[in-house]
């Protein structure tokens, strides 16, 4: 019987990098395993990298995107201008049978740009006519050709862009296990009563060492109920507690979105918008004191 293709150490390091916010492909590449193996491991542990809310675009936006791409023969720029995810934009173009000029040796937009430049137009005017971005226009002026992860200069010199290397740590992403969250919110320290990321990493180490909940609580100087709730609430896979994933989940659980009072109460909105908030507004509130009192009472009653 054949042995394991990948070691337990590779698998452990893969999940450690994934827990820190890396993508499956980046984590798999960092530990030297095939990405399919990474996806299999992820699926077997019950974890998911699915987006909390799938991207949806109206049909009118898709039609406008395809119209502009046929007209301007460039996908990435049109997608950026319309706020469309690039892979989605390329998929739409491929299904519509559109082949842009970037996939051909002769670029009509570049040829038209150079013709306009020869006719005396400035670079800004010429690129505006053909709908090119500033970087492409500069490269066309200098005779530079863009290739995959590099550029070819007029003298034949080829320069390749360096591949990012974060010492094996995948690039930080906002979308990871636990859903899409703002990294600034994740890293913000609110109050000492909330578990910090360092404490969650310590909790994982103590749990793996085999300590009981009470022993962990004593070591971390936390209440046993805090440790118990943390493990129960934020353990999301059969691999056990993952500190970075737990920290992201705690941020999502912390959110308490609510509708603004001025949006929820039309009478209060009309009263505030009727008078600028100056001395005149203060006198208006005094004149409508009874109405304001009733509004405040209704707001208190609705919040109970």
XYZ file of N, CA, C and O in Angstrom, residues 190-270:
324
model
N -10.799 46.764 21.295
C -11.924 47.528 21.823
C -11.828 47.680 23.337
O -11.846 48.779 23.875
N -11.717 46.543 24.047
C -11.727 46.572 25.510
C -11.028 45.305 26.005
O -11.123 44.245 25.373
N -10.328 45.391 27.127
C -9.617 44.199 27.641
C -10.521 43.016 27.946
O -10.047 41.877 28.026
N -11.832 43.262 28.117
C -12.703 42.132 28.435
C -12.900 41.207 27.236
O -13.328 40.071 27.391
N -12.598 41.702 26.011
C -12.671 40.856 24.823
C -11.340 40.123 24.650
O -10.270 40.693 24.875
N -11.423 38.888 24.231
C -10.202 38.132 23.963
C -9.459 38.731 22.778
O -10.054 39.033 21.743
N -8.159 38.913 22.925
C -7.333 39.420 21.834
C -6.856 38.254 20.970
O -7.017 37.076 21.329
N -6.255 38.588 19.838
C -5.743 37.549 18.952
C -4.621 36.762 19.619
O -4.533 35.532 19.482
N -3.762 37.444 20.378
C -2.677 36.750 21.078
C -3.232 35.776 22.112
O -2.702 34.666 22.290
N -4.293 36.179 22.789
C -4.912 35.280 23.766
C -5.531 34.076 23.075
O -5.481 32.952 23.602
N -6.109 34.280 21.913
C -6.697 33.144 21.187
C -5.608 32.180 20.705
O -5.815 30.967 20.682
N -4.461 32.717 20.312
C -3.350 31.834 19.936
C -2.847 31.064 21.156
O -2.501 29.877 21.049
N -2.793 31.728 22.309
C -2.399 31.042 23.545
C -3.419 29.970 23.907
O -3.044 28.861 24.342
N -4.687 30.272 23.709
C -5.745 29.298 23.986
C -5.584 28.053 23.126
O -5.733 26.920 23.610
N -5.258 28.241 21.862
C -5.039 27.081 20.988
C -3.867 26.228 21.479
O -3.954 24.991 21.520
N -2.769 26.883 21.859
C -1.591 26.144 22.330
C -1.896 25.360 23.612
O -1.497 24.192 23.749
N -2.610 25.993 24.537
C -2.927 25.324 25.800
C -3.918 24.178 25.570
O -3.816 23.129 26.225
N -4.842 24.367 24.648
C -5.817 23.314 24.352
C -5.124 22.111 23.730
O -5.433 20.956 24.051
N -4.171 22.383 22.827
C -3.431 21.279 22.204
C -2.526 20.565 23.204
O -2.201 19.396 23.013
N -2.112 21.288 24.232
C -1.278 20.667 25.260
C -2.081 19.754 26.173
O -1.502 19.066 27.027
N -3.414 19.731 26.022
C -4.259 18.827 26.773
C -4.798 19.384 28.072
O -5.348 18.627 28.891
N -4.663 20.688 28.309
C -5.158 21.275 29.549
C -6.684 21.344 29.549
O -7.316 21.477 28.490
N -7.264 21.258 30.716
C -8.710 21.383 30.862
C -9.117 22.846 30.722
O -8.281 23.753 30.753
N -10.421 23.073 30.624
C -10.923 24.437 30.483
C -10.567 25.265 31.719
O -10.157 26.423 31.606
N -10.710 24.675 32.916
C -10.390 25.422 34.128
C -8.892 25.715 34.226
O -8.488 26.786 34.689
N -8.076 24.773 33.798
C -6.628 25.002 33.826
C -6.238 26.097 32.833
O -5.379 26.938 33.120
N -6.871 26.085 31.653
C -6.605 27.127 30.654
C -7.043 28.492 31.195
O -6.322 29.484 31.058
N -8.221 28.527 31.814
C -8.721 29.779 32.366
C -7.784 30.325 33.448
O -7.523 31.527 33.520
N -7.267 29.424 34.267
C -6.336 29.847 35.311
C -5.041 30.381 34.709
O -4.490 31.379 35.176
N -4.545 29.716 33.674
C -3.309 30.137 33.020
C -3.478 31.490 32.334
O -2.559 32.325 32.359
N -4.637 31.714 31.729
C -4.885 32.954 30.988
C -5.518 34.044 31.851
O -5.748 35.156 31.361
N -5.830 33.703 33.118
C -6.472 34.646 34.030
C -7.806 35.137 33.457
O -8.106 36.338 33.437
N -8.553 34.182 32.992
C -9.892 34.437 32.473
C -10.885 33.530 33.187
O -10.502 32.507 33.772
N -12.168 33.886 33.107
C -13.195 33.049 33.717
C -13.347 31.757 32.913
O -13.263 31.774 31.683
N -13.559 30.620 33.585
C -13.775 29.370 32.839
C -14.938 29.464 31.858
O -14.895 28.853 30.783
N -15.984 30.228 32.230
C -17.118 30.377 31.315
C -16.713 31.099 30.031
O -17.230 30.803 28.951
N -15.772 32.032 30.138
C -15.284 32.734 28.941
C -14.582 31.773 27.997
O -14.814 31.785 26.783
N -13.730 30.916 28.549
C -13.005 29.947 27.724
C -13.971 28.937 27.122
O -13.879 28.577 25.943
N -14.930 28.473 27.919
C -15.899 27.497 27.435
C -16.735 28.060 26.299
O -16.937 27.404 25.273
N -17.226 29.297 26.460
C -18.034 29.920 25.405
C -17.226 30.152 24.140
O -17.708 29.961 23.028
N -15.964 30.560 24.320
C -15.107 30.815 23.163
C -14.892 29.547 22.350
O -15.000 29.549 21.116
N -14.608 28.436 23.019
C -14.373 27.177 22.312
C -15.652 26.663 21.654
O -15.630 26.143 20.535
N -16.769 26.814 22.339
C -18.032 26.309 21.804
C -18.529 27.159 20.639
O -19.027 26.644 19.640
N -18.362 28.466 20.744
C -18.929 29.374 19.754
C -18.074 29.480 18.503
O -18.601 29.594 17.391
N -16.759 29.434 18.632
C -15.872 29.747 17.511
C -15.025 28.578 17.035
O -14.043 28.782 16.328
N -15.365 27.361 17.420
C -14.732 26.177 16.830
C -15.612 25.705 15.688
O -16.757 25.291 15.908
N -15.092 25.784 14.467
C -15.946 25.575 13.294
C -15.517 24.388 12.430
O -16.069 24.189 11.360
N -14.546 23.613 12.870
C -14.115 22.480 12.056
C -13.676 21.324 12.940
O -13.451 21.496 14.150
N -13.544 20.167 12.325
C -13.104 18.986 13.068
C -11.626 19.080 13.433
O -11.135 18.279 14.227
N -10.915 20.025 12.888
C -9.508 20.209 13.234
C -9.347 20.920 14.572
O -8.237 21.057 15.077
N -10.447 21.376 15.135
C -10.376 22.027 16.430
C -10.353 23.538 16.335
O -10.704 24.128 15.318
N -9.926 24.155 17.401
C -9.955 25.609 17.524
C -8.869 26.246 16.672
O -7.701 25.866 16.747
N -9.237 27.233 15.846
C -8.299 27.955 14.991
C -8.368 29.430 15.381
O -9.403 30.080 15.198
N -7.291 29.986 15.946
C -7.373 31.317 16.579
C -7.730 32.458 15.635
O -8.540 33.312 15.981
N -7.126 32.504 14.442
C -7.399 33.624 13.533
C -8.829 33.540 12.993
O -9.511 34.560 12.869
N -9.267 32.336 12.686
C -10.656 32.160 12.247
C -11.621 32.555 13.357
O -12.628 33.219 13.117
N -11.301 32.142 14.584
C -12.147 32.499 15.727
C -12.197 34.005 15.931
O -13.243 34.571 16.264
N -11.072 34.675 15.699
C -11.031 36.128 15.873
C -11.905 36.818 14.832
O -12.630 37.774 15.152
N -11.870 36.337 13.583
C -12.727 36.920 12.548
C -14.202 36.667 12.845
O -15.048 37.540 12.654
N -14.505 35.471 13.328
C -15.896 35.158 13.663
C -16.395 36.031 14.808
O -17.553 36.461 14.816
N -15.532 36.314 15.767
C -15.943 37.154 16.892
C -16.272 38.566 16.435
O -17.173 39.208 16.981
N -15.554 39.054 15.414
C -15.846 40.384 14.868
C -17.212 40.395 14.200
O -17.985 41.338 14.349
N -17.535 39.319 13.477
C -18.848 39.238 12.827
C -19.967 39.156 13.866
O -21.021 39.775 13.716
N -19.735 38.392 14.940
C -20.753 38.269 15.991
C -20.934 39.581 16.756
O -22.006 39.843 17.301
N -19.880 40.409 16.773
C -19.925 41.648 17.540
C -20.819 42.691 16.884
O -21.338 43.584 17.557
N -20.985 42.628 15.572
C -21.741 43.662 14.847
C -23.198 43.670 15.289
O -23.822 42.623 15.455
N -23.725 44.867 15.483
C -25.126 45.052 15.849
C -25.731 46.120 14.942
O -26.006 47.245 15.369
N -25.922 45.806 13.661
C -26.458 46.827 12.754
C -27.889 47.191 13.115
O -28.698 46.327 13.450
N -28.177 48.468 13.054
C -29.532 48.931 13.328
C -29.832 50.145 12.451
O -28.921 50.835 12.001
N -31.090 50.381 12.233
C -31.519 51.492 11.392
C -31.427 52.801 12.166
O -31.770 52.870 13.341
N -30.930 53.837 11.494
C -30.810 55.144 12.145
C -32.193 55.687 12.503
O -33.173 55.452 11.795
N -32.243 56.426 13.604
C -33.533 56.947 14.077
C -34.163 57.900 13.068
O -35.378 57.936 12.896
N -33.328 58.705 12.391
C -33.872 59.633 11.403
C -34.438 58.913 10.196
O -35.302 59.437 9.491
N -33.947 57.711 9.931
C -34.478 56.917 8.829
C -35.752 56.200 9.254
O -36.710 56.071 8.481
N -35.781 55.753 10.499
C -36.917 54.959 10.968
C -38.143 55.803 11.293
O -39.268 55.326 11.185
N -37.940 57.065 11.681
C -39.057 57.892 12.120
C -39.219 59.072 11.174
O -38.407 60.004 11.160
N -40.279 59.052 10.355
C -40.495 60.089 9.346
C -40.802 61.438 9.985
O -40.370 62.486 9.491
N -41.536 61.440 11.104
C -41.892 62.691 11.765
C -40.659 63.392 12.319
O -40.487 64.607 12.172
N -39.768 62.611 12.930
C -38.530 63.185 13.449
C -37.663 63.711 12.317
O -37.041 64.773 12.429
N -37.634 62.999 11.207
C -36.849 63.434 10.047
C -37.371 64.760 9.508
O -36.592 65.675 9.200
N -38.686 64.868 9.359
C -39.253 66.108 8.833
C -39.012 67.275 9.775
O -38.775 68.402 9.348
